[in-house]
mmCIF file of C-alpha atoms in Angstrom:
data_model
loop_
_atom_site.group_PDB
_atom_site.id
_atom_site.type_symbol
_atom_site.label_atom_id
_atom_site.label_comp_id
_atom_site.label_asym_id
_atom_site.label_seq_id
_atom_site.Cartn_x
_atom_site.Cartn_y
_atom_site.Cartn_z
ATOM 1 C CA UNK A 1 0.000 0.000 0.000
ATOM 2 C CA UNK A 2 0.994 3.597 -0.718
ATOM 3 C CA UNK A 3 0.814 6.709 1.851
ATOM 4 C CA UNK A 4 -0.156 9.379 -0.147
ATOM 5 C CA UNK A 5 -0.432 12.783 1.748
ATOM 6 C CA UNK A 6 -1.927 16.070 0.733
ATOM 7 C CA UNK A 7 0.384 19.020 1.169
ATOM 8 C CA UNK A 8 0.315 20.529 4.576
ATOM 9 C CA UNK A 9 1.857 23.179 5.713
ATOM 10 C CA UNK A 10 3.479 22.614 9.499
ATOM 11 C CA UNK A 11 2.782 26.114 11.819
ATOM 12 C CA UNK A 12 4.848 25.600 14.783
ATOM 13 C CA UNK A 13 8.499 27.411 13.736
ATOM 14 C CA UNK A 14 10.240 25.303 15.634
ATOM 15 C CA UNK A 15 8.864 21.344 16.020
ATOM 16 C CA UNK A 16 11.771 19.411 18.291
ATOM 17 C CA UNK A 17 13.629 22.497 20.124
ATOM 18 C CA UNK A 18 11.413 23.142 23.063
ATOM 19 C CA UNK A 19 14.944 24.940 24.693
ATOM 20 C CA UNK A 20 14.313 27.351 22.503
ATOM 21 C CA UNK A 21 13.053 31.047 22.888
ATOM 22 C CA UNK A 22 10.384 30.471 20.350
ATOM 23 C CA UNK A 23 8.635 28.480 23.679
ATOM 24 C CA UNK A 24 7.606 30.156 26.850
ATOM 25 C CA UNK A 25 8.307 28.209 29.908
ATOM 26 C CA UNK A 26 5.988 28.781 32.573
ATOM 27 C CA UNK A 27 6.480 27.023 35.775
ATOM 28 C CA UNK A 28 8.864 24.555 34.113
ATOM 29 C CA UNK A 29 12.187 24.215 32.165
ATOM 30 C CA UNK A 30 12.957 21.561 29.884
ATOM 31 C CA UNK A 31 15.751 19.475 29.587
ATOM 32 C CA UNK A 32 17.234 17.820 26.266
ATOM 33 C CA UNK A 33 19.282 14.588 25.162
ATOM 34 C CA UNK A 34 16.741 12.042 25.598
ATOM 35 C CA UNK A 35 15.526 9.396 22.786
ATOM 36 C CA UNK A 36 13.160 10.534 20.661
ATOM 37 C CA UNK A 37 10.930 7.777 18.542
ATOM 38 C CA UNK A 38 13.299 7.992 15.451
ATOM 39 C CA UNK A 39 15.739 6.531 17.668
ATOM 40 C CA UNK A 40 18.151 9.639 17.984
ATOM 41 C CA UNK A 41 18.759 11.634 21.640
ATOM 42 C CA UNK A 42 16.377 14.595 20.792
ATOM 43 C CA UNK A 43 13.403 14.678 22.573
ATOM 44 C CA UNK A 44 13.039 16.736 25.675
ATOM 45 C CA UNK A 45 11.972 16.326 29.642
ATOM 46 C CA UNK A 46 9.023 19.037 30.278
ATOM 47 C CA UNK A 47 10.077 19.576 34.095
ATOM 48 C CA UNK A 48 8.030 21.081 36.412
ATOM 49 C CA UNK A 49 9.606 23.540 38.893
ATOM 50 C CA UNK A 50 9.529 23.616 42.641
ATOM 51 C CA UNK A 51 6.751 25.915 43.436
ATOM 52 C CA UNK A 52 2.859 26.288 43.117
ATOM 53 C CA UNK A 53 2.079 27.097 39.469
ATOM 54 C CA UNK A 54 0.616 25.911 35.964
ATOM 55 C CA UNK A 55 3.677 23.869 34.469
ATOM 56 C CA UNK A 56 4.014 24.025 30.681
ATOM 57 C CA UNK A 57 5.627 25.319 27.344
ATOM 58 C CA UNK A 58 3.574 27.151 24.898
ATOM 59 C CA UNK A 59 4.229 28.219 21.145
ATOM 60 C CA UNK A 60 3.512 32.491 20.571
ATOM 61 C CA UNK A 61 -0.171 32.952 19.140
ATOM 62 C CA UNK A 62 0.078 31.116 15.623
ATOM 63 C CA UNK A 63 -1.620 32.613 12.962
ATOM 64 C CA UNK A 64 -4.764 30.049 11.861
ATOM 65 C CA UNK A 65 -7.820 30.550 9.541
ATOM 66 C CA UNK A 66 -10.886 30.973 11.596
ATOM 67 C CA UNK A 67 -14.140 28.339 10.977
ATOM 68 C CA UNK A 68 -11.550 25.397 9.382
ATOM 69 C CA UNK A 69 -10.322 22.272 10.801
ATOM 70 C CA UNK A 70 -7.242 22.538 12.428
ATOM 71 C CA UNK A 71 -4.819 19.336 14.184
ATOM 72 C CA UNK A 72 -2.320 19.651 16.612
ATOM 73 C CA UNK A 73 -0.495 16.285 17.134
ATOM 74 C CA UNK A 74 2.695 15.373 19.349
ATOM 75 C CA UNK A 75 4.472 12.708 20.914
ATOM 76 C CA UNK A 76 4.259 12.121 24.324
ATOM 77 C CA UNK A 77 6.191 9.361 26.943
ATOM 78 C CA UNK A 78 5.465 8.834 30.704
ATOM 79 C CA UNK A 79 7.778 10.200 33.269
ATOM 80 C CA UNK A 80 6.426 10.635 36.430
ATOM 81 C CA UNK A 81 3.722 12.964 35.150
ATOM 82 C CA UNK A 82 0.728 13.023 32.571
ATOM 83 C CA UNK A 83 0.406 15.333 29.940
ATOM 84 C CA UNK A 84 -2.174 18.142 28.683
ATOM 85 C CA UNK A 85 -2.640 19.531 25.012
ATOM 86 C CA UNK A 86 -4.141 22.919 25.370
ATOM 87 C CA UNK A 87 -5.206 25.776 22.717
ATOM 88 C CA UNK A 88 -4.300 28.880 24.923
ATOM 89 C CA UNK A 89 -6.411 31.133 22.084
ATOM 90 C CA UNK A 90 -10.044 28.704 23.166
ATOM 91 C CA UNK A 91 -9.110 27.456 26.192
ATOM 92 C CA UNK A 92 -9.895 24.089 24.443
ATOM 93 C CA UNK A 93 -8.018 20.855 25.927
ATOM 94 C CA UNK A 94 -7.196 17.586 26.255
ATOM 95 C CA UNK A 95 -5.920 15.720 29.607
ATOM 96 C CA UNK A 96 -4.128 12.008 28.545
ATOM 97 C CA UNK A 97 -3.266 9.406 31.266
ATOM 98 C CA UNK A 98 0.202 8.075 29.256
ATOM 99 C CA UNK A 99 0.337 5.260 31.423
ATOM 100 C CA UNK A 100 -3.326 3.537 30.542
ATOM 101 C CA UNK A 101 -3.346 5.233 27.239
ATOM 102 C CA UNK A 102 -6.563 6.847 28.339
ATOM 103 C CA UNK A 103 -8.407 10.819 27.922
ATOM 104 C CA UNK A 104 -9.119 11.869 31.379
ATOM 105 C CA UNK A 105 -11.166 14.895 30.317
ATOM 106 C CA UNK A 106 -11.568 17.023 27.357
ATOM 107 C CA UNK A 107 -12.989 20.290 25.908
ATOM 108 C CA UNK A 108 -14.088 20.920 22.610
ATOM 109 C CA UNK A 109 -10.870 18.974 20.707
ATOM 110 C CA UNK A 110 -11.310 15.465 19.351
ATOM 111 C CA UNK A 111 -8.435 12.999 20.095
ATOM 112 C CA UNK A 112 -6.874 9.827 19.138
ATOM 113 C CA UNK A 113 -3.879 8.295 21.013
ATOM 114 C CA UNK A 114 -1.464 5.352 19.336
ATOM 115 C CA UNK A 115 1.026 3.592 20.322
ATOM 116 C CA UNK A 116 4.313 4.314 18.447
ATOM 117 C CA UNK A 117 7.158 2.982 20.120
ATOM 118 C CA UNK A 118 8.929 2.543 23.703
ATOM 119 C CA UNK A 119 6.363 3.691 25.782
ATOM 120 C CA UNK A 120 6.175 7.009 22.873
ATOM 121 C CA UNK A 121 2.598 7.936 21.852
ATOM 122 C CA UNK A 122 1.273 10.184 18.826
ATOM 123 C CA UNK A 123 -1.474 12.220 20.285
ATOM 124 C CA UNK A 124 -3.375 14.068 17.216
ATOM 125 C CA UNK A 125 -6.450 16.685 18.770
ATOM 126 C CA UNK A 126 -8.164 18.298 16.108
ATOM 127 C CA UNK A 127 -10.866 21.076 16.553
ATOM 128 C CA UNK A 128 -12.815 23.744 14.378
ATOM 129 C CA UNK A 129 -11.336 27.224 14.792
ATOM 130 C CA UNK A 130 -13.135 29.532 16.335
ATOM 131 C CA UNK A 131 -10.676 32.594 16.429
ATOM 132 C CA UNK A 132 -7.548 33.632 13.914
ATOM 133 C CA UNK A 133 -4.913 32.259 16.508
ATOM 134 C CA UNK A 134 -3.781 29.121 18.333
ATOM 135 C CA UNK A 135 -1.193 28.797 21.352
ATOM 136 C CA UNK A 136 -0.260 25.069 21.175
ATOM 137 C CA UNK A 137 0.362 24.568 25.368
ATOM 138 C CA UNK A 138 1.598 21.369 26.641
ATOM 139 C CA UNK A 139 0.953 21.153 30.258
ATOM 140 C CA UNK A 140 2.062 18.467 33.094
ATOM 141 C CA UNK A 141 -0.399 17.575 35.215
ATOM 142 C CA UNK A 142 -0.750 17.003 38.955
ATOM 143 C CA UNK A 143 0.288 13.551 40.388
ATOM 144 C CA UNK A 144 -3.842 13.676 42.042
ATOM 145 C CA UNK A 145 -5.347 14.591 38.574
ATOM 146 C CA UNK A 146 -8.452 13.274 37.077
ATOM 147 C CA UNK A 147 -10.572 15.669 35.571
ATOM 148 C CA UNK A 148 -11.556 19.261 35.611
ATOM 149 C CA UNK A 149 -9.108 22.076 34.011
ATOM 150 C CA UNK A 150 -5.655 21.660 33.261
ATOM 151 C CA UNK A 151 -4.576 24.801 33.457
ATOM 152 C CA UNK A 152 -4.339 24.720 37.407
ATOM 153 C CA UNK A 153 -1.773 25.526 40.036
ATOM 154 C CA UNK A 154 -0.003 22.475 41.871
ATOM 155 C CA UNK A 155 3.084 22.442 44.100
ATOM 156 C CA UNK A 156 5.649 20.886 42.221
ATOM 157 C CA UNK A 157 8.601 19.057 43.142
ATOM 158 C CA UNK A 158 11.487 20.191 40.605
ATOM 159 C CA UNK A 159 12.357 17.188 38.960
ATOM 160 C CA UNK A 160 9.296 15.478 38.107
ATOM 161 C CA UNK A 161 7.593 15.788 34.461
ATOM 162 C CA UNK A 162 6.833 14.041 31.268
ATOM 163 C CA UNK A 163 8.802 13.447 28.203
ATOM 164 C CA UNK A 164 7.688 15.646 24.285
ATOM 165 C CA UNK A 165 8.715 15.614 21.413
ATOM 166 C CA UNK A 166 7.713 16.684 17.617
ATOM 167 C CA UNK A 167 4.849 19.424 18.077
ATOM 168 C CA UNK A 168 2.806 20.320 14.991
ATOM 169 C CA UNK A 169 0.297 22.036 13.742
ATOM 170 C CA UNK A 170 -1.581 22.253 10.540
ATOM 171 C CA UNK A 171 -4.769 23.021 8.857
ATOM 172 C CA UNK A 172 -7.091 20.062 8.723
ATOM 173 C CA UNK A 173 -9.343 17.152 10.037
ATOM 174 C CA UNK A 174 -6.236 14.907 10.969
ATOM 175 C CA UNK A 175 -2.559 14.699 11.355
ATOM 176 C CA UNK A 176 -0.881 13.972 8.520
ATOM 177 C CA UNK A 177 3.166 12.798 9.108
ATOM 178 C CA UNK A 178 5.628 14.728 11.278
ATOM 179 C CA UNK A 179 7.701 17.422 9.844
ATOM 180 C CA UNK A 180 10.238 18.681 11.530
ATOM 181 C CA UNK A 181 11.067 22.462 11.368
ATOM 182 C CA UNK A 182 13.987 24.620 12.656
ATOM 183 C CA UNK A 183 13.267 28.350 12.612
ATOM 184 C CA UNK A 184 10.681 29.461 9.875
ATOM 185 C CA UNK A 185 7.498 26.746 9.169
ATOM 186 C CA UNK A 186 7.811 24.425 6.541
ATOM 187 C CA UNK A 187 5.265 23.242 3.585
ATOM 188 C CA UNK A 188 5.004 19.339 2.463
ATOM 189 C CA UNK A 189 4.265 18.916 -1.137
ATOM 190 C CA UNK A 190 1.712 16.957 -1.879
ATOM 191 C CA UNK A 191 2.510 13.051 -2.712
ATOM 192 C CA UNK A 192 1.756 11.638 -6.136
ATOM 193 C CA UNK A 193 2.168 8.116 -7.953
ATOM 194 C CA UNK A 194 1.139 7.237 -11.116
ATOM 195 C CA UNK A 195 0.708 3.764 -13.026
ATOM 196 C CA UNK A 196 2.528 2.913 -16.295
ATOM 197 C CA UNK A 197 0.825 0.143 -18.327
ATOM 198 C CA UNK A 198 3.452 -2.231 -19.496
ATOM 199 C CA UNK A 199 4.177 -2.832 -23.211
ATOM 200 C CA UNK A 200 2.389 -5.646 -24.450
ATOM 201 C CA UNK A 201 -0.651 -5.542 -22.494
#
């Protein structure tokens, strides 16, 4: 079988480097050199710090067409923390338990969760724009979470969190495959095959 993709064009500037300016920390700090699910030491530790706060890393406000289909997708592992997807423009989320590969709660996103490798999950959330922007948030969540908002203060301890990696964003009703961007966003083509008959026939 063939995977033939449309072209999509990948929003978040920069996809792997969550050390990067381009990401506000709030209530966290991340920490890099761990393995990613391509197998290479990229992915990153979302920490949460030692005080009462919301943990998490957030993209700026990302320019999106309003009334369309929109996906945010990521991959997530289990440290000693679960893991929130959050649209900071809509207040719209998604709260994952990564170690029963279950949604604990959710506002107006739609979600699928699968397996990829190591304990690594793709989590895709896709939603219907209501404004011109999107903050893609990820957010750890308390050890004593179950449902209710995300975006809540909890003491932290300064070394627990949860593993991310790949972040993207792009305009439609699913994920399509990562792309990886460093500094400026970065359009797909779109894939194409064709059939030649052979001679004779």
């Amino acid at each position: 079988a063939l995977l033939l993709e449309p072209s999509r064009l990948q929003r978040i500037q920069y996809s792997e480097d969550f050390d990067n300016a381009y990401w506000t920390k709030g209530g966290s700090s991340v920490t890099s050199g761990f393995t990613s699910p391509n197998g290479t030491a990229n992915a990153f530790k979302l920490v949460e710090s030692n005080s009462s706060a919301v943990h998490y890393v957030k993209t700026p406000n990302i320019t999106v067409s309003n009334s369309t289909n929109n996906t945010m997708s990521f991959f997530a592992k289990k440290g000693e923390r679960n893991i929130a997807v959050r649209d900071g423009s809509s207040d719209s989320f998604v709260s994952i338990d990564l170690t029963n590969n279950l949604v604990l709660d959710s506002l107006g996103l739609s979600t699928s969760i699968e397996l990829i490798s190591s304990g690594w999950y793709k989590i895709t959330v896709s939603y219907l724009s209501t404004s011109t922007i999107c903050a893609f948030q990820l957010i750890t969540l308390s050890p004593t979470y179950t449902s209710g908002s995300p975006w809540s203060s909890y003491q932290g301890d300064g070394t627990s969190g949860v593993y991310i990696f790949g972040a993207q964003l792009e305009e439609g009703s699913y994920a399509t495959s990562y792309i990886k961007t460093v500094g400026t966003t970065q359009t797909r083509s779109a894939d194409t095959a064709s059939q030649t008959v052979p001679s004779g026939i």
